[in-house]
Structure formats: C-alpha cells, structure tokens
C-alpha positions as a LaTeX table, in Angstrom:
\begin{tabular}{lrrr}
\hline
Residue & $x$ (\AA) & $y$ (\AA) & $z$ (\AA) \\
\hline
Met1 & 0.39 & 0.00 & 0.13 \\
Asp2 & 0.95 & 3.64 & $-0.50$ \\
Pro3 & 3.00 & 5.04 & 2.23 \\
Glu4 & 1.29 & 7.98 & 1.46 \\
Ala5 & $-2.39$ & 6.58 & 1.51 \\
Val6 & $-5.50$ & 7.79 & 3.90 \\
His7 & $-6.93$ & 5.08 & 5.52 \\
Pro8 & $-10.94$ & 5.25 & 4.84 \\
Leu9 & $-11.82$ & 4.89 & 8.23 \\
Lys10 & $-9.53$ & 7.94 & 9.10 \\
Leu11 & $-11.07$ & 9.82 & 6.02 \\
Val12 & $-14.70$ & 8.85 & 7.53 \\
Ser13 & $-13.57$ & 9.94 & 11.20 \\
Leu14 & $-12.72$ & 13.32 & 10.01 \\
Leu15 & $-15.97$ & 13.75 & 7.68 \\
Leu16 & $-17.95$ & 12.85 & 10.31 \\
Gln17 & $-16.82$ & 15.17 & 12.58 \\
Tyr18 & $-18.23$ & 19.16 & 12.69 \\
Pro19 & $-16.70$ & 20.69 & 9.50 \\
Asp20 & $-14.10$ & 22.98 & 10.64 \\
Pro21 & $-13.55$ & 25.72 & 7.49 \\
Gly22 & $-9.86$ & 24.53 & 7.60 \\
Ala23 & $-10.27$ & 21.15 & 7.49 \\
Val24 & $-13.05$ & 21.13 & 5.09 \\
Ala25 & $-10.49$ & 23.06 & 2.36 \\
Ala26 & $-7.99$ & 20.51 & 2.77 \\
Ile27 & $-10.40$ & 17.25 & 2.30 \\
Gln28 & $-12.26$ & 18.75 & $-0.63$ \\
Glu29 & $-8.67$ & 18.89 & $-2.41$ \\
Leu30 & $-8.12$ & 15.00 & $-1.65$ \\
Asp31 & $-7.21$ & 12.50 & $-4.27$ \\
Leu32 & $-9.57$ & 10.07 & $-3.46$ \\
Ser33 & $-7.20$ & 7.61 & $-5.28$ \\
Arg34 & $-4.70$ & 7.98 & $-2.22$ \\
Val35 & $-7.66$ & 6.39 & 0.08 \\
Glu36 & $-6.81$ & 2.63 & 0.62 \\
Pro37 & $-7.54$ & $-0.07$ & 1.01 \\
Met38 & $-10.89$ & 0.09 & $-0.09$ \\
Arg39 & $-13.50$ & $-2.06$ & $-1.71$ \\
Lys40 & $-15.55$ & $-1.26$ & $-4.68$ \\
Gly41 & $-18.15$ & $-0.59$ & $-3.09$ \\
Gln42 & $-16.56$ & 1.58 & $-0.46$ \\
Arg43 & $-15.02$ & 3.79 & $-3.30$ \\
Glu44 & $-18.48$ & 4.31 & $-5.01$ \\
Ser45 & $-19.98$ & 5.57 & $-1.90$ \\
Leu46 & $-17.23$ & 7.34 & $-0.74$ \\
Ala47 & $-16.97$ & 8.92 & $-4.45$ \\
Ala48 & $-20.82$ & 9.81 & $-4.13$ \\
Phe49 & $-20.44$ & 11.66 & $-0.94$ \\
Phe50 & $-17.85$ & 13.66 & $-2.42$ \\
Glu51 & $-19.35$ & 14.81 & $-5.41$ \\
Trp52 & $-22.10$ & 16.36 & $-2.70$ \\
Tyr53 & $-19.54$ & 17.66 & 0.03 \\
Arg54 & $-17.47$ & 19.42 & $-3.21$ \\
Gln55 & $-20.40$ & 21.71 & $-4.10$ \\
Arg56 & $-20.82$ & 22.85 & $-0.58$ \\
Thr57 & $-19.86$ & 25.63 & 1.46 \\
Pro58 & $-17.91$ & 25.53 & 4.93 \\
Gly59 & $-21.17$ & 27.28 & 6.13 \\
Glu60 & $-23.44$ & 24.71 & 4.33 \\
Leu61 & $-21.75$ & 21.89 & 5.20 \\
Ser62 & $-21.87$ & 22.98 & 9.20 \\
Arg63 & $-25.88$ & 23.80 & 8.60 \\
Ala64 & $-26.15$ & 20.20 & 6.73 \\
Tyr65 & $-24.01$ & 18.49 & 9.52 \\
Val66 & $-26.25$ & 20.13 & 12.51 \\
Asp67 & $-29.57$ & 19.37 & 10.68 \\
Ser68 & $-28.15$ & 15.74 & 10.62 \\
Phe69 & $-27.09$ & 14.95 & 13.66 \\
Asp70 & $-28.01$ & 17.29 & 16.57 \\
Phe71 & $-31.70$ & 17.52 & 16.40 \\
Val72 & $-32.52$ & 13.85 & 15.93 \\
Arg73 & $-31.91$ & 11.32 & 19.00 \\
Gln74 & $-31.81$ & 8.55 & 16.35 \\
Arg75 & $-28.83$ & 9.68 & 14.62 \\
Ser76 & $-26.83$ & 10.43 & 17.65 \\
Leu77 & $-23.13$ & 9.62 & 16.85 \\
His78 & $-22.50$ & 8.66 & 20.51 \\
Leu79 & $-22.96$ & 4.90 & 20.22 \\
Thr80 & $-23.67$ & 3.80 & 23.60 \\
Tyr81 & $-26.59$ & 5.97 & 24.16 \\
His82 & $-28.66$ & 3.76 & 21.56 \\
Leu83 & $-27.60$ & 0.87 & 23.59 \\
His84 & $-28.01$ & 2.15 & 27.68 \\
Gly85 & $-29.58$ & 5.64 & 26.92 \\
Asp86 & $-28.59$ & 7.38 & 30.08 \\
Ser87 & $-28.27$ & 4.03 & 32.37 \\
Arg88 & $-25.40$ & 3.20 & 34.79 \\
Gln89 & $-24.32$ & 0.58 & 32.24 \\
Arg90 & $-23.58$ & 3.43 & 29.96 \\
Gly91 & $-21.22$ & 5.05 & 32.14 \\
Leu92 & $-19.77$ & 1.18 & 32.24 \\
Gly93 & $-19.27$ & 1.45 & 28.50 \\
Leu94 & $-17.93$ & 4.24 & 28.10 \\
Leu95 & $-15.38$ & 3.60 & 30.71 \\
Gln96 & $-14.40$ & 0.38 & 28.54 \\
Ile97 & $-14.24$ & 2.25 & 25.28 \\
Lys98 & $-11.78$ & 4.69 & 27.27 \\
Ser99 & $-9.52$ & 1.92 & 28.13 \\
Ala100 & $-8.98$ & 0.66 & 24.86 \\
Tyr101 & $-8.21$ & 3.74 & 23.51 \\
Arg102 & $-5.66$ & 4.49 & 26.19 \\
Glu103 & $-4.03$ & 0.91 & 26.07 \\
Ala104 & $-3.28$ & 1.91 & 22.25 \\
Gly105 & $-2.15$ & 5.11 & 23.09 \\
Leu106 & $-5.15$ & 7.28 & 21.56 \\
Asp107 & $-6.02$ & 10.11 & 23.96 \\
Pro108 & $-9.54$ & 11.74 & 22.62 \\
Gly109 & $-9.27$ & 14.48 & 25.51 \\
Glu110 & $-12.50$ & 15.79 & 27.20 \\
Ser111 & $-14.02$ & 17.57 & 24.29 \\
Glu112 & $-16.23$ & 14.48 & 23.84 \\
Leu113 & $-17.34$ & 11.28 & 25.02 \\
Pro114 & $-15.12$ & 8.27 & 23.86 \\
Asp115 & $-18.10$ & 6.19 & 22.25 \\
Phe116 & $-18.30$ & 9.31 & 19.48 \\
Leu117 & $-18.38$ & 7.48 & 16.64 \\
Pro118 & $-15.74$ & 9.51 & 14.69 \\
Phe119 & $-13.11$ & 8.61 & 17.27 \\
Met120 & $-13.96$ & 5.00 & 17.40 \\
Leu121 & $-13.18$ & 4.95 & 13.55 \\
Glu122 & $-9.85$ & 6.65 & 13.94 \\
Phe123 & $-9.12$ & 3.71 & 16.48 \\
Ser124 & $-10.16$ & 1.21 & 14.55 \\
Ala125 & $-7.81$ & 2.58 & 11.55 \\
Met126 & $-4.91$ & 3.00 & 13.87 \\
Ala127 & $-4.99$ & 0.31 & 16.59 \\
Pro128 & $-3.66$ & $-3.50$ & 15.88 \\
Glu129 & $-5.83$ & $-5.92$ & 14.71 \\
Pro130 & $-8.10$ & $-7.26$ & 16.02 \\
Lys131 & $-8.86$ & $-4.82$ & 18.96 \\
Gly132 & $-9.69$ & $-1.68$ & 16.57 \\
Arg133 & $-11.94$ & $-3.72$ & 14.64 \\
Glu134 & $-13.63$ & $-5.49$ & 17.54 \\
Leu135 & $-14.67$ & $-2.48$ & 19.46 \\
Leu136 & $-16.05$ & $-1.11$ & 16.24 \\
Glu137 & $-17.83$ & $-4.18$ & 15.54 \\
Arg138 & $-19.40$ & $-4.40$ & 18.90 \\
His139 & $-21.31$ & $-1.31$ & 18.08 \\
Arg140 & $-22.22$ & $-1.88$ & 14.38 \\
Pro141 & $-26.05$ & $-2.42$ & 15.29 \\
Ala142 & $-25.75$ & 0.80 & 16.72 \\
Ile143 & $-24.24$ & 2.29 & 13.69 \\
Glu144 & $-26.95$ & 0.77 & 11.14 \\
Leu145 & $-29.33$ & 2.46 & 13.51 \\
Val146 & $-27.97$ & 5.96 & 12.27 \\
Arg147 & $-27.48$ & 4.46 & 8.85 \\
Asp148 & $-31.34$ & 3.46 & 8.56 \\
Ser149 & $-32.46$ & 6.79 & 9.96 \\
Leu150 & $-30.24$ & 8.60 & 7.23 \\
Arg151 & $-31.17$ & 6.54 & 4.54 \\
Ser152 & $-34.85$ & 7.19 & 5.26 \\
Glu153 & $-34.47$ & 10.94 & 5.06 \\
Gly154 & $-32.22$ & 10.54 & 1.80 \\
Ser155 & $-29.37$ & 12.23 & 3.35 \\
Pro156 & $-25.84$ & 12.29 & 1.85 \\
Trp157 & $-24.33$ & 11.66 & 5.03 \\
Val158 & $-25.50$ & 7.83 & 4.56 \\
His159 & $-22.64$ & 7.34 & 1.84 \\
Leu160 & $-20.12$ & 7.70 & 4.70 \\
Phe161 & $-22.29$ & 4.74 & 6.40 \\
Asp162 & $-21.89$ & 2.64 & 3.44 \\
Val163 & $-18.47$ & 2.98 & 3.76 \\
Ile164 & $-17.81$ & 1.36 & 7.12 \\
Arg165 & $-20.86$ & $-1.12$ & 6.59 \\
Glu166 & $-19.92$ & $-4.79$ & 6.43 \\
Leu167 & $-23.01$ & $-5.45$ & 9.04 \\
Glu168 & $-23.54$ & $-8.70$ & 7.33 \\
Gln169 & $-20.54$ & $-10.65$ & 8.30 \\
Val170 & $-21.05$ & $-9.07$ & 11.75 \\
Met171 & $-23.72$ & $-10.07$ & 14.26 \\
Pro172 & $-26.10$ & $-10.90$ & 11.66 \\
Gln173 & $-28.70$ & $-12.70$ & 13.48 \\
Ala174 & $-29.13$ & $-9.20$ & 16.10 \\
Tyr175 & $-28.90$ & $-7.20$ & 13.11 \\
Lys176 & $-31.74$ & $-9.01$ & 11.37 \\
Gln177 & $-34.08$ & $-8.98$ & 14.86 \\
Leu178 & $-33.47$ & $-5.30$ & 15.24 \\
Arg179 & $-34.51$ & $-4.48$ & 11.58 \\
Gln180 & $-37.77$ & $-6.60$ & 12.19 \\
Ile181 & $-38.61$ & $-5.05$ & 15.66 \\
Thr182 & $-37.61$ & $-1.57$ & 14.87 \\
Thr183 & $-39.66$ & $-1.77$ & 11.42 \\
Arg184 & $-42.84$ & $-3.14$ & 13.79 \\
Leu185 & $-42.58$ & $-0.82$ & 16.03 \\
Glu186 & $-42.41$ & 2.11 & 13.83 \\
Lys187 & $-45.48$ & 0.83 & 11.74 \\
His188 & $-47.65$ & 0.44 & 14.83 \\
Tyr189 & $-46.58$ & 3.85 & 16.29 \\
Lys190 & $-47.15$ & 5.73 & 12.98 \\
Asp191 & $-44.02$ & 7.74 & 13.85 \\
Ile192 & $-40.12$ & 7.48 & 13.90 \\
Gln193 & $-39.16$ & 5.84 & 17.34 \\
Asp194 & $-35.93$ & 6.44 & 19.70 \\
Phe195 & $-34.76$ & 3.12 & 20.45 \\
Glu196 & $-32.48$ & 1.47 & 23.23 \\
Phe197 & $-31.24$ & $-1.79$ & 23.14 \\
Thr198 & $-28.35$ & $-4.18$ & 24.19 \\
Ile199 & $-26.56$ & $-7.23$ & 22.86 \\
Gln200 & $-25.30$ & $-9.76$ & 25.21 \\
Asp201 & $-23.80$ & $-13.04$ & 23.60 \\
Asp202 & $-24.97$ & $-12.15$ & 20.33 \\
Asn203 & $-28.34$ & $-11.72$ & 21.62 \\
Leu204 & $-30.55$ & $-8.98$ & 21.17 \\
Tyr205 & $-32.25$ & $-6.96$ & 24.14 \\
Met206 & $-34.92$ & $-4.18$ & 23.36 \\
Leu207 & $-34.73$ & $-2.12$ & 26.46 \\
Gln208 & $-37.39$ & 0.74 & 25.28 \\
Thr209 & $-38.51$ & 2.86 & 22.49 \\
Arg210 & $-39.86$ & 6.51 & 22.85 \\
Ser211 & $-41.27$ & 8.96 & 20.11 \\
\hline
\end{tabular}
C-alpha cells in the first residue's frame, strides 16, 4: 500500500466531525485515489459523498451536519446512547471504551465522550488488529440504526456509513432481529422511534422505545 495513503476509516472519521473550514478545504482537495484499502462499493460510496460535499461551502456543510446529527436522537453519533440510554450501564460502557483507547495510545481528550463514532473510527484505523475492528464491530447495530435513519431521509451522509458497513459479516442474526422489531414498532406507532437496546452474547434485548 502507498505509504502516503489515507485510511478510509480515518477519512470517514474526519468527515463525521463538525466541519471546520480549514479541514473542509483540505478534504475537498483530497485525491480519492490515495484512500486505501477500499473495496469497489466503498469507493463508489465515498465518491458519491464527495460529489455532494465538494459542491457545498463550509457554512452549508455546517448547517447540514447540525441538521443531520444534532437534533434527531436516533442519529446520535454517541453510540452507547443507543445501547444504554442514560443508564448506569452506559457509564460502564464509556469506561471500557476509554480504557481500550488508552491501551492503544489514543487520547480522545475531554471535548467529546469516548463513544463518539469518529473517535471509534480513528481507533479502528490505527489500532493493531483485532482490537480496533472488534471495538467498532461491537457497536455495529447502533451504527446501522443511525444509517437507517439517514437513509430514510435521503441524507448524503448515509454514504459515509456505507463505507464502514460490513454488517452482514458481523452479528447478522442480532441485526436482522433489530430491523424486524424497529420496523414493526414504527409501523405500530406511526412515527419515527428512538430505540434503546443491548446485545449480550450475540442476543438482542430491546430496552425501550419512545417518539
């Protein structure tokens, strides 16, 4: 691989953070051929996102980001919220994630909680296998929940979730059950729901749902 290559998860990590004008300018000039390793489908998804991204000003990107992720609970990029809500169990989950970061030499700082998806993506890109991948995969159902919400709104940000999506190889039964239950509940309540769930030993447990 090209020593100057940009890891796709590192790039998606940057793109899923609040658009800083300086970072936007640098990213918009990035040669996508330097992003490796990627599968064909991932490259197509990233190209589709960049086609939209490069046509926007930093101000437009900032507004789009806020509208997409800051006002809809189901699209929260803090992944343990989807699993545990604000329960004590979430605090334990956050401590476990922070410990994994520190063991790999990554300091997320105090500006965001350690379950912030961009931090997880950066960790997965830099940590030795299988630690980075395992941490990300344990939270794949939450990632897919955000992706489904973005897809239902036709949001361009969904392309970034397509880049990291390999869920058919990770906890397929739990994800299948999650999709069936969330679809049934939203049909019943006739409104988008905010779901909380947990997965233990590959078994899905729904905790609660609310509009």
